[in-house]
Coordinates of C-alpha atoms in Angstrom, one line a residue:
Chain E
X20 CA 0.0 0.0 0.0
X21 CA 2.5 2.3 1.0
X22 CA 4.2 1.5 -2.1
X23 CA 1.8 2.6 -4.2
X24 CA 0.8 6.1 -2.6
X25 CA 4.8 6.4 -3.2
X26 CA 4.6 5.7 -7.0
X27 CA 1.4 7.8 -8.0
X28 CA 2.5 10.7 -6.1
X29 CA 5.7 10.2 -7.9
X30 CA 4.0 9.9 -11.0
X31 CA 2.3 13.1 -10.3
X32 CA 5.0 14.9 -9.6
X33 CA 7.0 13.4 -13.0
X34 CA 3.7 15.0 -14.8
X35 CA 4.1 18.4 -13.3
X36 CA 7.9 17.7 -14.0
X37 CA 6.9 17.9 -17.5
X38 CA 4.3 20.6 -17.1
X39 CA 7.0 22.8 -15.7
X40 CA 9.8 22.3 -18.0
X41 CA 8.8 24.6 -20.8
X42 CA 8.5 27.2 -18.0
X43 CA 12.2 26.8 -16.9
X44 CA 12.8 26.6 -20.3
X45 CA 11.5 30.4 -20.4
X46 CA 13.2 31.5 -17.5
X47 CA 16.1 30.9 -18.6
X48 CA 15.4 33.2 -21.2
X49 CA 14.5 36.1 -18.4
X50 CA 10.7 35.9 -18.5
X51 CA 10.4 34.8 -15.4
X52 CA 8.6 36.9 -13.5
X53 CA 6.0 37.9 -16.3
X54 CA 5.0 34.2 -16.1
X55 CA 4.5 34.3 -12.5
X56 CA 1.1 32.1 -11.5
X57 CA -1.4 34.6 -11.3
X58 CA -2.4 33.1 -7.3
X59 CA 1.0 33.8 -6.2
X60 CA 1.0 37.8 -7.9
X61 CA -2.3 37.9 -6.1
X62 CA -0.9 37.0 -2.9
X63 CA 2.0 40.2 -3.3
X64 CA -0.6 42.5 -4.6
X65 CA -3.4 41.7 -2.2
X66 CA -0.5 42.8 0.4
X67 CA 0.6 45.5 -1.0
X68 CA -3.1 46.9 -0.9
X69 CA -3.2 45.8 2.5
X70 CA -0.1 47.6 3.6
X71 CA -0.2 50.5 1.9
X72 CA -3.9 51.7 3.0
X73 CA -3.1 56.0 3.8
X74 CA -1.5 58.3 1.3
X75 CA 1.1 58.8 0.1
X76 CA 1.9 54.9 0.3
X77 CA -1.3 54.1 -1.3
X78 CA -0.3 55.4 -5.1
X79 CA 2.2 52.0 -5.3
X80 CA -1.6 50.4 -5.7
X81 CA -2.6 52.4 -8.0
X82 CA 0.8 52.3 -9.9
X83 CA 0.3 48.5 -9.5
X84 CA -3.1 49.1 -11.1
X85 CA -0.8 50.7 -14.4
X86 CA 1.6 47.9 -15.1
X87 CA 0.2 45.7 -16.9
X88 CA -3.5 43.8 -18.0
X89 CA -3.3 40.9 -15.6
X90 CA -1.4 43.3 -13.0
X91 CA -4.8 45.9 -13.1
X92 CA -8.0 43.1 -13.1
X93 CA -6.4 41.8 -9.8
X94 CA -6.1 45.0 -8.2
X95 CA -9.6 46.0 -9.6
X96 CA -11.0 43.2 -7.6
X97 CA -8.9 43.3 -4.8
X98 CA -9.5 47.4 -4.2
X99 CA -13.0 47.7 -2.2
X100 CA -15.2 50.8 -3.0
X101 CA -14.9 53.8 -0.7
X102 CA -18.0 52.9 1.1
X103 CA -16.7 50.0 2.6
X104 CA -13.4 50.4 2.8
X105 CA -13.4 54.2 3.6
X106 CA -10.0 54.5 1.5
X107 CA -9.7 56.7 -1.6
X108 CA -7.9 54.7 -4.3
X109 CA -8.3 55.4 -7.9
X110 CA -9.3 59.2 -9.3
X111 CA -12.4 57.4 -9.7
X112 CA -13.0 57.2 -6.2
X113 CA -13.6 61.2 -6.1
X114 CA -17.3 60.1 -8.2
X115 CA -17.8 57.1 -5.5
X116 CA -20.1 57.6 -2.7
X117 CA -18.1 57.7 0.5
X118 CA -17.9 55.6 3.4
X119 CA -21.0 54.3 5.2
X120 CA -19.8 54.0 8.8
X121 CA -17.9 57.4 9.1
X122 CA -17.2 61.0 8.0
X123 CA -13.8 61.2 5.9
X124 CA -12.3 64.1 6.6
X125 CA -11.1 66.8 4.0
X126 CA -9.9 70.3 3.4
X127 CA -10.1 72.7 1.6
X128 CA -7.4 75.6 0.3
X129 CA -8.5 78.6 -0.9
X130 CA -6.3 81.1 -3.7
X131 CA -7.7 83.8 -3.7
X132 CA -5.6 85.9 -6.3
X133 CA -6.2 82.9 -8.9
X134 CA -9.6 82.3 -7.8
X135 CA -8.9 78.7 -7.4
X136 CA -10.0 76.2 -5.0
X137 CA -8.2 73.3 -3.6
X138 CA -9.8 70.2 -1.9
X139 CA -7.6 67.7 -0.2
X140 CA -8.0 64.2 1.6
X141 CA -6.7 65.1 5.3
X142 CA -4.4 62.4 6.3
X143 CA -3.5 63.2 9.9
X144 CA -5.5 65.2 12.8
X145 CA -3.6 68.1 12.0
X146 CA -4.2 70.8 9.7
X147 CA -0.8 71.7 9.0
X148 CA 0.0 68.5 7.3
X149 CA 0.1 68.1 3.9
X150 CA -3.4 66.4 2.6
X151 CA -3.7 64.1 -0.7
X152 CA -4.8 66.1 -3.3
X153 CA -7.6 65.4 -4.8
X154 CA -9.6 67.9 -6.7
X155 CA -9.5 71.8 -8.0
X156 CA -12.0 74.3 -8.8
X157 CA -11.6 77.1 -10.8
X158 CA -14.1 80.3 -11.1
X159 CA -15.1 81.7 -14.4
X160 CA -16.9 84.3 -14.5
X161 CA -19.8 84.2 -17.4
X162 CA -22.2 87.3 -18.2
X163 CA -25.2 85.6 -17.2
X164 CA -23.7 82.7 -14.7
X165 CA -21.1 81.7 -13.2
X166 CA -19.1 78.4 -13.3
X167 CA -16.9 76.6 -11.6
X168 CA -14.6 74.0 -13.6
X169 CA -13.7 71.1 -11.2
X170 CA -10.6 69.0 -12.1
X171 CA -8.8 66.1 -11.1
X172 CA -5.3 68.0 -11.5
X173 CA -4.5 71.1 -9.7
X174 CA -3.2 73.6 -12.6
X175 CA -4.7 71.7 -15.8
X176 CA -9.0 73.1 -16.1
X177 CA -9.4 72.2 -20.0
X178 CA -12.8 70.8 -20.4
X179 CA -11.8 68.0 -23.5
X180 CA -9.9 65.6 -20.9
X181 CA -10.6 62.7 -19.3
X182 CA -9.3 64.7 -16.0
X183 CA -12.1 66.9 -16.2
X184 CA -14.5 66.3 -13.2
X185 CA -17.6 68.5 -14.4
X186 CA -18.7 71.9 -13.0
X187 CA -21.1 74.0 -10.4
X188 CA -22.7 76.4 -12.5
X189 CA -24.7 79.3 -10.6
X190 CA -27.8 81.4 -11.9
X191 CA -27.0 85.4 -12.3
X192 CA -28.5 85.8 -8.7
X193 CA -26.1 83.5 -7.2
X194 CA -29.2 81.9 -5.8
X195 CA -29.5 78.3 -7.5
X196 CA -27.1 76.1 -8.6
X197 CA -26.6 72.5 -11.0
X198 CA -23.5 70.7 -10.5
X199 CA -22.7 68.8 -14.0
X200 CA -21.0 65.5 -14.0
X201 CA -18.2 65.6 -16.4
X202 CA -18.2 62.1 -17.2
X203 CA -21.9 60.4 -18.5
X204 CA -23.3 57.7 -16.4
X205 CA -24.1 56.0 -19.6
X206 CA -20.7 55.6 -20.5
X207 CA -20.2 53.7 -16.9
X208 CA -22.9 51.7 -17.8
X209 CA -22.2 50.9 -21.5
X210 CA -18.6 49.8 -20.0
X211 CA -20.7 46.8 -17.9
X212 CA -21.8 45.9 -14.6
X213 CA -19.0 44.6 -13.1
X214 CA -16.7 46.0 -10.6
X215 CA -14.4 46.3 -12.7
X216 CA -15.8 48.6 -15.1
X217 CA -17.0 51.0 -11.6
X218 CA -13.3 51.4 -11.3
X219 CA -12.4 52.1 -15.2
X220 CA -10.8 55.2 -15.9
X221 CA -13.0 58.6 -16.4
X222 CA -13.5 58.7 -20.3
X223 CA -13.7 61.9 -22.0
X224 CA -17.1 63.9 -22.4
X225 CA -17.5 66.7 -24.7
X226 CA -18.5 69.5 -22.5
X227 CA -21.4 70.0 -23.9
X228 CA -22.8 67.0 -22.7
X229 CA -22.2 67.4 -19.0
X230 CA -24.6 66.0 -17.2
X231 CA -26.8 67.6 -14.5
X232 CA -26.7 65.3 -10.7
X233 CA -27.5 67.9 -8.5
X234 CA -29.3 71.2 -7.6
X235 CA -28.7 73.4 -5.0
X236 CA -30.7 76.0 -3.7
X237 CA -30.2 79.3 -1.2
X238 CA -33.1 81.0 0.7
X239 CA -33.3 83.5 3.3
X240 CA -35.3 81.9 6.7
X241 CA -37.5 84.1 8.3
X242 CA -35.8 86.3 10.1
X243 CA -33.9 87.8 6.5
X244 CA -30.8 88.2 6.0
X245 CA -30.1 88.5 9.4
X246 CA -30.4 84.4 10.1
X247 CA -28.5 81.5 8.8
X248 CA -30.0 80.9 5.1
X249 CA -31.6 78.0 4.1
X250 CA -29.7 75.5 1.9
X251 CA -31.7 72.6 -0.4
X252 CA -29.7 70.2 -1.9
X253 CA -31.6 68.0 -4.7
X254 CA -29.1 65.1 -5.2
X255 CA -30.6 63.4 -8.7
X256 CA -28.7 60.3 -8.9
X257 CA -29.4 59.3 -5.5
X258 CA -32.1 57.0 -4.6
X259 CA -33.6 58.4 -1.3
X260 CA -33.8 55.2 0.1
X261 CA -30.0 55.1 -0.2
X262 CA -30.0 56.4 3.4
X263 CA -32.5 53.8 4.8
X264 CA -30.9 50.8 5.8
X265 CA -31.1 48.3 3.1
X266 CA -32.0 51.2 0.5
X267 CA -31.4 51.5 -2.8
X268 CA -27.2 52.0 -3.5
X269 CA -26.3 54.7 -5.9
X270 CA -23.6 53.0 -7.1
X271 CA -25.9 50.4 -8.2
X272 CA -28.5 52.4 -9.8
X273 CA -25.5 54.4 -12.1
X274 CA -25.1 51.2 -13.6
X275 CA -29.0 50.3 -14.4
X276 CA -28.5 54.0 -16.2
X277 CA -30.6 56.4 -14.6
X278 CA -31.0 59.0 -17.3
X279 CA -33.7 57.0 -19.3
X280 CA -36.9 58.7 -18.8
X281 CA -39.2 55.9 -17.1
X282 CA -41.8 56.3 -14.3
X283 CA -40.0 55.2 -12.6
X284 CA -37.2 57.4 -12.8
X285 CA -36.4 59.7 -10.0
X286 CA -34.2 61.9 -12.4
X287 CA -36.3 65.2 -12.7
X288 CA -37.0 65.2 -16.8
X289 CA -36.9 69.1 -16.6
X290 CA -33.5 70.5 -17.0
X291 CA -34.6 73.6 -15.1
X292 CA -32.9 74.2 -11.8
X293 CA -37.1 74.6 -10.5
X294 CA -37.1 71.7 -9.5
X295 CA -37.4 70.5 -6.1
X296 CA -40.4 69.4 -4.7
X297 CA -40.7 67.1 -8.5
X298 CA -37.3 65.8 -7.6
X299 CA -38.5 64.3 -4.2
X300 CA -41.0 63.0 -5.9
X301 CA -38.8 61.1 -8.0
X302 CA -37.3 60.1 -5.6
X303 CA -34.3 61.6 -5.6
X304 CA -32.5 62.2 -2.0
X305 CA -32.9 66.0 -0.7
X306 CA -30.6 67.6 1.6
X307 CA -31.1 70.1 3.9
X308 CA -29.3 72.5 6.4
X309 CA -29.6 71.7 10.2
X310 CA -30.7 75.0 11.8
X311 CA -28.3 76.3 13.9
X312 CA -29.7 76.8 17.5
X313 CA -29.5 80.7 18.9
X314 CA -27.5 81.0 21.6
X315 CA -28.4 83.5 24.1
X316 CA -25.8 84.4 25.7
X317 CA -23.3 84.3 23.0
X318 CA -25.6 85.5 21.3
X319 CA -24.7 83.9 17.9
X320 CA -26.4 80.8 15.9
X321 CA -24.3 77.7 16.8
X322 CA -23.8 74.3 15.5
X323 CA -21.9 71.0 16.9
X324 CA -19.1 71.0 14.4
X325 CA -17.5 68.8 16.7
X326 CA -14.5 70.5 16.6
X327 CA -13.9 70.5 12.6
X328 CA -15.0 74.1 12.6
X329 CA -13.1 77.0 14.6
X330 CA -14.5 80.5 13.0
X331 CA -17.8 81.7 13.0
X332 CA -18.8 82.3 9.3
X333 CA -22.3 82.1 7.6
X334 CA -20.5 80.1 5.1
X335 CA -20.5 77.3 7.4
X336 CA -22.6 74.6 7.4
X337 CA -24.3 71.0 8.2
X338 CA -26.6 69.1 5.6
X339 CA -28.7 66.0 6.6
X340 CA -31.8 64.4 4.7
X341 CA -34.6 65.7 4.6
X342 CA -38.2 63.3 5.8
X343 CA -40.0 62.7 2.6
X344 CA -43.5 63.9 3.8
X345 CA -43.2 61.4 6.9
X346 CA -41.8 61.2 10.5
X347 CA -38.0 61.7 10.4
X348 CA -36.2 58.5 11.6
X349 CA -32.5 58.4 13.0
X350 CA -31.3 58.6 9.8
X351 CA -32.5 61.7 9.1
X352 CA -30.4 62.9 11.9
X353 CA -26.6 62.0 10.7
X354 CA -24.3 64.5 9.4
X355 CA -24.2 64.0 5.6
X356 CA -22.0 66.9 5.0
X357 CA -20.0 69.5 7.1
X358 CA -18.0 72.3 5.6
X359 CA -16.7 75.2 7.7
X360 CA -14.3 77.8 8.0
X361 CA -10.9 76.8 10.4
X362 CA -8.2 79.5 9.1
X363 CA -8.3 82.8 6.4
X364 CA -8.3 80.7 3.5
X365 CA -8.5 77.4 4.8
X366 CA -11.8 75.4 5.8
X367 CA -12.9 71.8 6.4
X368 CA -14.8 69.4 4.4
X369 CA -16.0 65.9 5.7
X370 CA -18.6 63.6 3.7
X371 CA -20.1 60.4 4.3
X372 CA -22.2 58.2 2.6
X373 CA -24.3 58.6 0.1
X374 CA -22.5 61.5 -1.6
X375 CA -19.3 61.4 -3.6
X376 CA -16.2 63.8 -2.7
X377 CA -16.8 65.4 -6.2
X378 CA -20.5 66.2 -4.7
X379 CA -19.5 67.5 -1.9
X380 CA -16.6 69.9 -2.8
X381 CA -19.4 71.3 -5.6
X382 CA -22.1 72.2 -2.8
X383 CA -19.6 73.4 -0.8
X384 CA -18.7 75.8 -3.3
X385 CA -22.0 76.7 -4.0
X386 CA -21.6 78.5 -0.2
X387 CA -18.5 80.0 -1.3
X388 CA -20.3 82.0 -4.0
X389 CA -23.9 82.3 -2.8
X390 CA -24.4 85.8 -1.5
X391 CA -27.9 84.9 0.1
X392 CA -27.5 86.4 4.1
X393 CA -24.5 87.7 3.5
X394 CA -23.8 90.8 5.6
Chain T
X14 CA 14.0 10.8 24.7
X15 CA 13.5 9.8 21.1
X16 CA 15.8 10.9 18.8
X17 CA 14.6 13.2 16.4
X18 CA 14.5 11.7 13.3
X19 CA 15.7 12.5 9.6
X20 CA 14.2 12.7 6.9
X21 CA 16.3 11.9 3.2
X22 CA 14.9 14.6 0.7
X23 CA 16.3 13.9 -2.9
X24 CA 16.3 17.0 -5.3
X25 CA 16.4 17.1 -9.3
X26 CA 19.5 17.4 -9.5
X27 CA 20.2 14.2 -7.3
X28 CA 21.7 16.1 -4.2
X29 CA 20.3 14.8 -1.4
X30 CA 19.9 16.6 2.0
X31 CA 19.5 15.4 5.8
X32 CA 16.6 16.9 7.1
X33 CA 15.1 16.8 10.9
X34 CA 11.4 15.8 10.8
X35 CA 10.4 18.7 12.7
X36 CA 11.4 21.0 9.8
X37 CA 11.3 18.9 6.7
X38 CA 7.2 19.2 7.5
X39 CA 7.2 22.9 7.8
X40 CA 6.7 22.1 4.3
X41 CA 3.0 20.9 3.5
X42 CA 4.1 19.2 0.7
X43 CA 6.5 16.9 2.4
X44 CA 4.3 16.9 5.5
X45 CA 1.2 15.3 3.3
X46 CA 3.7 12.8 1.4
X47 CA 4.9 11.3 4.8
X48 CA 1.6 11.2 6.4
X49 CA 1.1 8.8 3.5
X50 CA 3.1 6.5 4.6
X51 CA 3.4 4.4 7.8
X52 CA 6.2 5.9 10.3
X53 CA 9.1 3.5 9.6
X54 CA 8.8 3.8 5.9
X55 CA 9.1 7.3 6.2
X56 CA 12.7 7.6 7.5
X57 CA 15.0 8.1 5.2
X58 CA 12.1 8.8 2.4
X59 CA 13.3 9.8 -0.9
X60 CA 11.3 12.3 -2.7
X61 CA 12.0 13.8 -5.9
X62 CA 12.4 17.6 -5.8
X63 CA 11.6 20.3 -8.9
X64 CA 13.8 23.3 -7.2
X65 CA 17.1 23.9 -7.6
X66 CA 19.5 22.3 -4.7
X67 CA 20.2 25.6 -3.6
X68 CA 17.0 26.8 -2.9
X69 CA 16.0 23.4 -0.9
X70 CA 18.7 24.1 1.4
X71 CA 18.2 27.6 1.8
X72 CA 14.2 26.5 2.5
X73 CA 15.9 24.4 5.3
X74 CA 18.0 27.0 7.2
X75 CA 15.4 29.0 6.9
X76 CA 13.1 27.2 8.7
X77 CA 16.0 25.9 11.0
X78 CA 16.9 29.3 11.4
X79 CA 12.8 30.1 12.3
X80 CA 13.5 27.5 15.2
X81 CA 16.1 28.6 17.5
X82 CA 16.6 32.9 17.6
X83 CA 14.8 35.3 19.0
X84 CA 12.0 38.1 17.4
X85 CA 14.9 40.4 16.8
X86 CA 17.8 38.5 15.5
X87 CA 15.4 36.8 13.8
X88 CA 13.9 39.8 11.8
X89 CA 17.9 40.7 11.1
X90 CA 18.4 37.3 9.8
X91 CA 15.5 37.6 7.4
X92 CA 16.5 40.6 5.6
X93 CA 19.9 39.4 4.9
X94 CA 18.3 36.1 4.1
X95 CA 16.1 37.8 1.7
X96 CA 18.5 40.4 0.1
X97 CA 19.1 38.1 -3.1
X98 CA 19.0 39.4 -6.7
X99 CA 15.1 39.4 -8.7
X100 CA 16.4 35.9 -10.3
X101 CA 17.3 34.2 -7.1
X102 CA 14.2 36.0 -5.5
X103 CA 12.1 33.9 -8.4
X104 CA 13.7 30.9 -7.6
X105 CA 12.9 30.8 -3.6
X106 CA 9.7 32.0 -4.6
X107 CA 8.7 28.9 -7.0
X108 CA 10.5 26.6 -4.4
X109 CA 8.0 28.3 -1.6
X110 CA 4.9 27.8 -3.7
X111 CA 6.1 24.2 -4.6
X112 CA 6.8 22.7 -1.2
X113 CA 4.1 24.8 0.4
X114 CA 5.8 26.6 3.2
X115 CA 3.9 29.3 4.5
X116 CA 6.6 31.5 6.8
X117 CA 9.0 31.5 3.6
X118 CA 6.1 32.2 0.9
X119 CA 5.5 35.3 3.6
X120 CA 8.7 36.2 3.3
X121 CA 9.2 36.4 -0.5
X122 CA 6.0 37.8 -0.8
X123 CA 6.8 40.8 1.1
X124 CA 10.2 40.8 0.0
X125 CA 8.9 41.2 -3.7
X126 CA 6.4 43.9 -2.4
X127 CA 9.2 45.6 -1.0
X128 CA 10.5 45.6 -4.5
X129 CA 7.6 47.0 -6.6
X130 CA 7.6 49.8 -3.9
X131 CA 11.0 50.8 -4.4
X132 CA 10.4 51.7 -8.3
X133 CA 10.1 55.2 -9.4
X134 CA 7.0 54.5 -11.1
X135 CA 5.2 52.3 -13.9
X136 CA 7.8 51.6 -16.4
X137 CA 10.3 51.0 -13.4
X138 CA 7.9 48.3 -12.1
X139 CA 7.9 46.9 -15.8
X140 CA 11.6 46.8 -16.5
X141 CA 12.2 45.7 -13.3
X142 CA 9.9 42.5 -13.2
X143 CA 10.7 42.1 -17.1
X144 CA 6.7 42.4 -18.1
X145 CA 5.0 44.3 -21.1
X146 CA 2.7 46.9 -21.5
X147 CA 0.0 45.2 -23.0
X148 CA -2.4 48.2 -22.8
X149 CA -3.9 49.7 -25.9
X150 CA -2.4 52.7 -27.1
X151 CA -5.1 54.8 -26.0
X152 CA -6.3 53.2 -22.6
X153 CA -2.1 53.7 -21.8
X154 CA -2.6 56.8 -22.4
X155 CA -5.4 57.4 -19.9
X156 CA -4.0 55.7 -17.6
X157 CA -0.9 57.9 -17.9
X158 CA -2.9 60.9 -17.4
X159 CA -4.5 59.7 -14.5
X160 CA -1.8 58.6 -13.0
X161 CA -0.6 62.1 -12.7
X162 CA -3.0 62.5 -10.1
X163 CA -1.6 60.1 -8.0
X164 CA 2.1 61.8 -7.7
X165 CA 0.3 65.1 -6.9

């Protein structure tokens, strides 16, 4: 018995013998390490992603991610989506809805002489570090608007690129605003379902066919312009129900292609920026400001920044959804966005879940330019 | 006491090395081979080997090595053990994957992660591992662009 486990393992082993040879026969001639079984370059890449979670480390993944075919499906499956992972990988990550479970902390750096804006991922508790850069706005100033141009490099604001993010564009007032998406959901959903194709690169878009995924709006509260305004955020390509637990993911509903014009639909079919009572109809997720309690005797309207927000400006604020025409529920009551002012130029940004980086930096320069309660 | 005892391990080139039990089943290959057998037969077991000679006995001391020092001279030991050339690196590498050693398959594994991080950038990692750019011309070129965002 013994003898004969001995001889078919050797026989086994004389097969792979002979499996094997024309691979030595190849690394002799120095493509070794291109022929490398694709469980073992999982195995180094899988740590690598592991190791290197926080930036600047976490470029060698995406470098990985640039080397070859085989080298960018396995990272493509092995890199989770922001809302689980709560890491920014890919640029693509700045159109991904961030994480579920936490705000991720940004910043932002304001130029003032160039009129440009800077948003960075903040990578330690302090300010003064140097943040991962991930986005840039620049104002352009139109006779009957004005528009932002939001990019994924810091000098480069040409619209024909695939590092062309999109836009906020603002009415003459400075009242209402649309953010456009620089990249068309169709195209991410022509590309396929699978993860993969989530993670492909931003194609180029004509900019004439940006596409409109939010509206923003600016009111004065009762008491005029001498009380915090009223902001209304109508988020398009966001199910609602994203919010609820178990709802609808927005991720998901990109790919099923959002922009046909179904019943079912909660894309607003207008392209007006009047929109927002038909949007929650739709079904579309609306944001709104938390009112900032008056304090008596600091006599000032204050909000729980919870530290991410030092100076008092009316620029400053919190957005949460709003109750659809029902009883608002504890999720109603989570910080969805928080911008604020922390330094002369300098001000913090942190997002969660269900809005992207990309959406959040737009509505937070829609406070920059709004002049609604300003003083 | 009983003595510990040894096993034979043949390689393909016909060298054949004195192993102690305890660390010729570090390896799960060797480890499922002798469980095959009864436990006389399996003293002084030949089995034939697909890694160099070199490699097999480097497999050994590192495992004998893994044995007998301490967290820190054992971490010093490593990186000396590891700092071989990319073609030496590939060999340990195959011989870890063929004889199933886990703590050595860690240790290339990290060792050759060490080594992607260490390049410049892209076309370092390609010349350095030897492998194509099989992109098209026009999804490199996206790629390229992007990538400029991550060095920003």
């Amino acid at each position: 018995m013994a003898i004969k486990c001995i001889a078919r393992l050797r026989s086994r082993r004389v097969v792979q013998d002979q499996l094997q040879t024309p691979n030595e026969v190849e690394a002799e001639g120095g493509c070794c390490w291109a022929n490398l079984p694709q469980e073992l370059l999982w195995e180094v890449l899988l740590r690598i992603e592991e190791s290197e979670s926080i930036w600047p480390q976490r470029k060698h993944v995406v470098a990985c991610a640039g080397v070859c075919r085989s080298w960018r499906f396995i990272i493509q499956q092995i890199v989770k989506l922001p809302q689980l992972s709560g890491k920014l990988t890919f640029p693509i990550s700045v159109k991904q809805p961030g994480p579920k479970d936490s705000l991720l902390q940004c910043f932002i750096k304001r130029n003032r002489s160039t009129q440009t804006y800077y948003l960075y991922l903040g990578l330690t508790n302090s300010l003064s570090d140097g943040g991962k850069f991930l986005l840039a706005a620049r104002k352009c100033r139109r006779p009957t608007c004005t528009d932002y141009i939001i990019s994924l490099l810091a000098e480069d604001f040409s619209k024909g690129t695939n590092t062309y993010a999109g836009r906020l564009r603002s009415n003459f007032l400075g009242t209402k605003f649309t953010v456009f998406d620089g990249q068309s959901p169709q195209a991410g959903a022509k590309m396929g379902k699978s993860r993969s194709s989530r993670l492909a690169n931003l194609r180029q878009v004509s900019p004439s066919s940006n596409y409109p995924m939010a509206h923003i709006s600016y009111e004065l509260n009762m008491l005029g312009s001498r009380g915090p305004r009223r902001m209304q955020c109508n988020m398009n390509t966001i199910p609602a129900t994203s919010i609820a637990p178990g709802g609808l993911d927005p991720t998901t509903q990109a790919e099923l292609n959002p922009y046909q014009s179904t019943p079912t639909s909660f894309l607003s079919k207008s392209a007006s920026m009047e929109n927002s009572v038909s949007d929650q109809k739709n079904g579309g997720l609306v944001l709104i400001n938390k009112a900032p309690r008056w304090h008596e005797q600091l006599q000032c309207w204050c909000l729980n920044f919870h530290g991410r927000v030092t100076i008092a400006s009316v620029k400053n604020f919190q957005l949460v959804a709003s109750p659809e025409n029902g009883p608002a529920g504890p999720e109603h009551e989570k910080i969805i966005l928080q911008f604020g002012k922390v330094g002369k130029d300098l001000f913090t940004m942190d997002y969660r879940y269900p809005i992207s980086v990309f959406q959040a930096f737009a509505i937070c320069l829609s406070s920059f330019e709004t002049r609604i309660a300003c003083e | 006491m009983l003595l510990s005892k040894n096993s034979a391990l043949e390689s393909k080139d016909n060298e054949i090395f004195e192993v102690e039990e305890s660390i010729a089943i570090q390896s799960e290959l060797i480890k499922t081979m002798t469980t095959m057998v009864n436990s006389k037969a399996y003293v002084n077991e030949r089995n034939q080997m697909v890694p160099e000679a070199r490699c097999r006995k480097q497999a050994n001391y590192h495992v004998e090595q893994n044995n007998k020092i301490v967290d820190e001279e054992l971490s010093d030991w490593e990186s000396k053990f590891f700092e071989v050339d990319m073609d030496d690196l590939h060999e340990l590498f195959m011989a870890a994957n063929y004889l199933e050693i886990e703590s050595l398959l860690n240790g290339v594994t990290k060792r050759v992660g060490d080594f992607i991080k260490a390049c410049k950038n892209v076309e370092v990692i390609r010349q350095t591992f030897g492998i194509n750019n099989d992109f098209a011309a026009q999804q490199e070129e996206e790629i390229r662009k992007l990538n400029s965002w991550n060095h920003i």
